[in-house]
GROMACS .gro file of C-alpha atoms in nm:
model
  257
    1MET     CA    1  10.793   6.129   2.942
    2SER     CA    2  10.614   6.418   2.770
    3THR     CA    3  10.353   6.397   2.496
    4SER     CA    4  10.272   6.682   2.257
    5GLY     CA    5  10.033   6.624   1.970
    6ALA     CA    6  10.145   6.305   1.798
    7ALA     CA    7  10.500   6.323   1.936
    8THR     CA    8  10.627   6.165   2.256
    9TYR     CA    9  10.940   6.297   2.425
   10GLU     CA   10  11.171   6.139   2.681
   11THR     CA   11  11.422   6.423   2.729
   12LEU     CA   12  11.194   6.723   2.680
   13LEU     CA   13  10.880   6.869   2.830
   14VAL     CA   14  10.684   7.027   2.545
   15GLU     CA   15  10.382   7.253   2.590
   16GLU     CA   16  10.198   7.380   2.284
   17ARG     CA   17  10.005   7.704   2.328
   18GLU     CA   18   9.808   7.904   2.077
   19ASP     CA   19  10.092   8.142   1.990
   20ARG     CA   20  10.402   7.966   2.125
   21VAL     CA   21  10.568   7.638   2.209
   22VAL     CA   22  10.745   7.602   2.544
   23VAL     CA   23  11.026   7.343   2.551
   24THR     CA   24  11.200   7.244   2.874
   25LEU     CA   25  11.519   7.039   2.857
   26HIS     CA   26  11.452   6.754   3.100
   27ARG     CA   27  11.737   6.520   3.190
   28PRO     CA   28  11.757   6.591   3.563
   29GLU     CA   29  11.991   6.298   3.624
   30ALA     CA   30  12.250   6.459   3.392
   31ARG     CA   31  12.202   6.836   3.445
   32ASN     CA   32  12.003   6.839   3.119
   33ALA     CA   33  12.313   6.738   2.921
   34ILE     CA   34  12.245   6.727   2.548
   35SER     CA   35  12.232   6.367   2.433
   36GLY     CA   36  12.176   6.217   2.091
   37LEU     CA   37  11.818   6.140   2.188
   38MET     CA   38  11.761   6.501   2.295
   39ILE     CA   39  11.901   6.617   1.960
   40ARG     CA   40  11.656   6.392   1.775
   41GLU     CA   41  11.367   6.516   1.988
   42LEU     CA   42  11.464   6.879   1.930
   43HIS     CA   43  11.461   6.804   1.557
   44ALA     CA   44  11.101   6.685   1.607
   45VAL     CA   45  11.021   7.020   1.770
   46CYS     CA   46  11.177   7.198   1.471
   47ASP     CA   47  10.957   6.988   1.241
   48LEU     CA   48  10.655   7.113   1.433
   49LEU     CA   49  10.762   7.479   1.425
   50GLU     CA   50  10.855   7.472   1.058
   51GLN     CA   51  10.513   7.330   0.967
   52HIS     CA   52  10.319   7.549   1.210
   53PRO     CA   53  10.531   7.860   1.283
   54LYS     CA   54  10.503   7.985   1.641
   55LEU     CA   55  10.725   8.159   1.892
   56LEU     CA   56  10.957   7.927   2.084
   57LEU     CA   57  11.058   7.947   2.451
   58LEU     CA   58  11.345   7.716   2.540
   59THR     CA   59  11.448   7.659   2.901
   60GLY     CA   60  11.594   7.399   3.134
   61HIS     CA   61  11.453   7.197   3.421
   62GLY     CA   62  11.563   7.226   3.781
   63GLY     CA   63  11.759   7.550   3.783
   64VAL     CA   64  12.000   7.437   3.510
   65PHE     CA   65  11.977   7.518   3.140
   66ALA     CA   66  12.213   7.250   3.010
   67GLY     CA   67  12.540   7.141   3.165
   68GLY     CA   68  12.694   7.063   2.827
   69ALA     CA   69  12.683   6.778   2.584
   70ASP     CA   70  12.671   6.419   2.709
   71ILE     CA   71  13.044   6.353   2.765
   72ALA     CA   72  13.003   5.974   2.764
   73GLU     CA   73  12.850   5.998   2.417
   74LEU     CA   74  13.115   6.243   2.298
   75LEU     CA   75  13.389   6.003   2.409
   76ARG     CA   76  13.250   5.736   2.177
   77ARG     CA   77  13.216   5.967   1.876
   78GLY     CA   78  13.481   5.964   1.607
   79ARG     CA   79  13.578   6.154   1.293
   80ASP     CA   80  13.274   6.053   1.091
   81ASP     CA   81  13.041   6.164   1.372
   82ALA     CA   82  13.214   6.502   1.383
   83LEU     CA   83  13.171   6.541   1.007
   84ARG     CA   84  12.799   6.472   1.044
   85GLY     CA   85  12.770   6.785   1.260
   86ILE     CA   86  12.523   6.617   1.495
   87ASN     CA   87  12.478   6.918   1.723
   88SER     CA   88  12.571   7.198   1.482
   89ARG     CA   89  12.313   7.096   1.222
   90LEU     CA   90  12.037   7.105   1.482
   91PHE     CA   91  12.147   7.439   1.624
   92GLU     CA   92  12.159   7.594   1.277
   93ARG     CA   93  11.811   7.456   1.207
   94LEU     CA   94  11.693   7.610   1.533
   95ARG     CA   95  11.853   7.939   1.434
   96ARG     CA   96  11.657   7.940   1.108
   97LEU     CA   97  11.314   7.868   1.253
   98PRO     CA   98  11.062   8.107   1.098
   99MET     CA   99  10.948   8.278   1.419
  100PRO     CA  100  11.158   8.432   1.699
  101THR     CA  101  11.312   8.204   1.961
  102VAL     CA  102  11.392   8.290   2.324
  103ALA     CA  103  11.619   8.100   2.563
  104ALA     CA  104  11.542   8.147   2.933
  105VAL     CA  105  11.869   8.054   3.101
  106ASP     CA  106  11.922   7.990   3.469
  107GLY     CA  107  12.215   7.803   3.620
  108TRP     CA  108  12.475   7.642   3.398
  109ALA     CA  109  12.473   7.679   3.020
  110LEU     CA  110  12.801   7.514   2.930
  111GLY     CA  111  12.951   7.367   2.616
  112GLY     CA  112  12.674   7.246   2.389
  113GLY     CA  113  12.422   7.396   2.629
  114ALA     CA  114  12.574   7.740   2.581
  115GLU     CA  115  12.582   7.687   2.204
  116LEU     CA  116  12.215   7.590   2.208
  117SER     CA  117  12.134   7.920   2.379
  118TYR     CA  118  12.354   8.112   2.132
  119ALA     CA  119  12.142   7.970   1.847
  120CYS     CA  120  11.830   8.137   1.987
  121ASP     CA  121  11.741   8.489   1.878
  122ILE     CA  122  11.721   8.631   2.231
  123ARG     CA  123  11.843   8.515   2.571
  124ILE     CA  124  11.707   8.621   2.910
  125ALA     CA  125  11.898   8.517   3.222
  126GLY     CA  126  11.828   8.431   3.581
  127GLN     CA  127  12.063   8.571   3.843
  128ASP     CA  128  12.254   8.242   3.866
  129ALA     CA  129  12.305   8.194   3.492
  130VAL     CA  130  12.659   8.108   3.379
  131PHE     CA  131  12.766   8.071   3.015
  132GLY     CA  132  13.090   7.897   2.921
  133ASN     CA  133  13.266   7.685   2.663
  134PRO     CA  134  13.524   7.461   2.833
  135GLU     CA  135  13.563   7.225   2.534
  136PRO     CA  136  13.942   7.274   2.485
  137GLY     CA  137  13.992   7.135   2.837
  138LEU     CA  138  13.841   6.811   2.704
  139GLY     CA  139  14.061   6.806   2.395
  140ILE     CA  140  13.797   6.933   2.152
  141LEU     CA  141  13.664   7.268   2.034
  142ALA     CA  142  13.325   7.432   2.058
  143ALA     CA  143  13.223   7.312   1.713
  144ALA     CA  144  12.846   7.357   1.729
  145GLY     CA  145  12.848   7.726   1.644
  146ALA     CA  146  13.028   7.902   1.929
  147CYS     CA  147  13.348   7.969   1.734
  148TRP     CA  148  13.164   8.190   1.485
  149ARG     CA  149  12.831   8.268   1.650
  150LEU     CA  150  12.969   8.393   1.984
  151PRO     CA  151  13.196   8.658   1.822
  152GLU     CA  152  12.889   8.787   1.637
  153LEU     CA  153  12.697   8.810   1.964
  154VAL     CA  154  12.956   8.959   2.203
  155GLY     CA  155  13.251   9.064   1.988
  156GLU     CA  156  13.582   8.895   1.916
  157SER     CA  157  13.760   8.996   2.237
  158VAL     CA  158  13.500   8.860   2.479
  159ALA     CA  159  13.446   8.553   2.262
  160LYS     CA  160  13.817   8.469   2.274
  161GLN     CA  161  13.817   8.514   2.651
  162VAL     CA  162  13.545   8.249   2.670
  163LEU     CA  163  13.669   8.014   2.397
  164LEU     CA  164  14.045   8.037   2.453
  165ALA     CA  165  14.096   8.151   2.812
  166GLY     CA  166  13.812   7.949   2.962
  167ARG     CA  167  13.631   8.251   3.102
  168ASN     CA  168  13.275   8.191   3.219
  169LEU     CA  169  13.025   8.472   3.178
  170ASP     CA  170  12.801   8.505   3.481
  171ALA     CA  171  12.469   8.686   3.447
  172PRO     CA  172  12.603   9.042   3.501
  173ALA     CA  173  12.891   8.982   3.258
  174ALA     CA  174  12.654   8.833   3.000
  175LEU     CA  175  12.431   9.139   3.032
  176ALA     CA  176  12.726   9.377   2.998
  177ALA     CA  177  12.844   9.191   2.687
  178GLY     CA  178  12.499   9.210   2.527
  179LEU     CA  179  12.455   8.832   2.531
  180VAL     CA  180  12.129   8.857   2.728
  181ILE     CA  181  11.848   9.110   2.716
  182GLU     CA  182  11.784   9.115   3.091
  183VAL     CA  183  11.880   8.955   3.422
  184VAL     CA  184  11.593   8.874   3.657
  185PRO     CA  185  11.545   8.678   3.980
  186ALA     CA  186  11.531   8.305   3.912
  187ASP     CA  187  11.175   8.274   4.041
  188LYS     CA  188  11.064   8.543   3.793
  189LEU     CA  189  11.258   8.410   3.492
  190LEU     CA  190  10.978   8.225   3.314
  191ASP     CA  191  10.726   8.501   3.387
  192GLN     CA  192  10.958   8.760   3.234
  193ALA     CA  193  11.035   8.533   2.939
  194HIS     CA  194  10.665   8.492   2.871
  195ALA     CA  195  10.616   8.869   2.904
  196LEU     CA  196  10.881   8.914   2.636
  197LEU     CA  197  10.701   8.663   2.414
  198ASP     CA  198  10.369   8.836   2.487
  199ARG     CA  199  10.519   9.161   2.360
  200MET     CA  200  10.636   8.995   2.040
  201ALA     CA  201  10.305   8.813   1.997
  202ARG     CA  202  10.127   9.150   1.978
  203SER     CA  203  10.324   9.231   1.663
  204SER     CA  204  10.232   9.111   1.318
  205ALA     CA  205  10.341   8.748   1.282
  206THR     CA  206  10.423   8.804   0.915
  207ALA     CA  207  10.627   9.115   0.995
  208LEU     CA  208  10.820   8.923   1.262
  209ARG     CA  209  10.892   8.637   1.021
  210LEU     CA  210  11.013   8.865   0.744
  211THR     CA  211  11.215   9.086   0.981
  212LYS     CA  212  11.395   8.778   1.115
  213LEU     CA  213  11.453   8.654   0.761
  214VAL     CA  214  11.607   8.986   0.656
  215VAL     CA  215  11.822   9.020   0.970
  216ASP     CA  216  11.956   8.667   0.917
  217SER     CA  217  12.036   8.727   0.548
  218PRO     CA  218  12.371   8.912   0.544
  219GLY     CA  219  12.481   9.051   0.212
  220ALA     CA  220  12.131   9.057   0.063
  221HIS     CA  221  12.051   9.418   0.157
  222PRO     CA  222  11.886   9.637   0.046
  223VAL     CA  223  11.710   9.402  -0.198
  224ALA     CA  224  11.593   9.167   0.077
  225ASP     CA  225  11.456   9.461   0.276
  226ASP     CA  226  11.266   9.593  -0.025
  227LEU     CA  227  11.117   9.256  -0.119
  228ALA     CA  228  11.007   9.182   0.238
  229GLN     CA  229  10.857   9.528   0.276
  230ALA     CA  230  10.673   9.489  -0.055
  231VAL     CA  231  10.506   9.174   0.077
  232LEU     CA  232  10.407   9.347   0.400
  233PHE     CA  233  10.279   9.659   0.225
  234GLU     CA  234  10.027   9.447   0.031
  235GLY     CA  235   9.902   9.262   0.340
  236GLN     CA  236   9.570   9.328   0.508
  237ASP     CA  237   9.736   9.306   0.849
  238LYS     CA  238   9.943   9.618   0.776
  239LYS     CA  239   9.635   9.808   0.660
  240ASP     CA  240   9.434   9.707   0.968
  241ARG     CA  241   9.711   9.794   1.215
  242MET     CA  242   9.788  10.133   1.062
  243THR     CA  243   9.420  10.220   1.038
  244ARG     CA  244   9.376  10.141   1.410
  245PHE     CA  245   9.685  10.347   1.490
  246LEU     CA  246   9.560  10.650   1.298
  247SER     CA  247   9.210  10.613   1.441
  248LYS     CA  248   9.346  10.600   1.794
  249ARG     CA  249   9.568  10.904   1.733
  250GLY     CA  250   9.270  11.092   1.594
  251LEU     CA  251   9.069  11.015   1.907
  252GLU     CA  252   9.355  11.129   2.128
  253LYS     CA  253   9.385  11.460   1.938
  254GLY     CA  254   9.010  11.509   1.965
  255SER     CA  255   9.017  11.457   2.339
  256ARG     CA  256   9.282  11.730   2.375
  257ALA     CA  257   9.097  11.982   2.158
   0.00000   0.00000   0.00000
């Protein structure tokens, strides 16, 4: 059981830091399979990040990201459960969090686990990472975002290989397809993920939020770009950062004179 602030978690390990929240899927008895309880607890994490925007690092415990959804629970679900979009609503909420999200994936990321990683802004993989969507073999489809999100991430051809032909993408294939930013040794995965977050944390938080908002708003350009830039142009953060940049450049020119 994990406690973070006022929330208590049974399927997650949650660590709140000054500039980020680290969430580890933690159902070791079930390869971190995504259960209804885990969905509810991830909604609680989204509540936290919507109220207090921070970077998010999402990973899995024990060398596995998530081995899929909880099949025993899926077996009991019927039409009305499907129409509620239990998993898809959470993953879309995760996708729309105000600050960037990173999935650090090692081992299996299958079914709902793969779709959870697809909902993050960036994925970084350990050498043993494997992404796949075997849902049709169970008589269902990948209905929590993979059917439309995966083609956006890797292109229609590769997406159909995964969704229709049952192809799994190992770490090198995921890197080649652009699904992940980098492949690193498993024992370096979290360090490299945090280094990626450190790099983002050095940027303006407001600029990151507005950039993500614009990127995720298809069809609104160039108006969305102009409005977001107008907000940033009036901010003190922009003035401070550009002043430091120009001051530093002036010092560098002086040293070469």
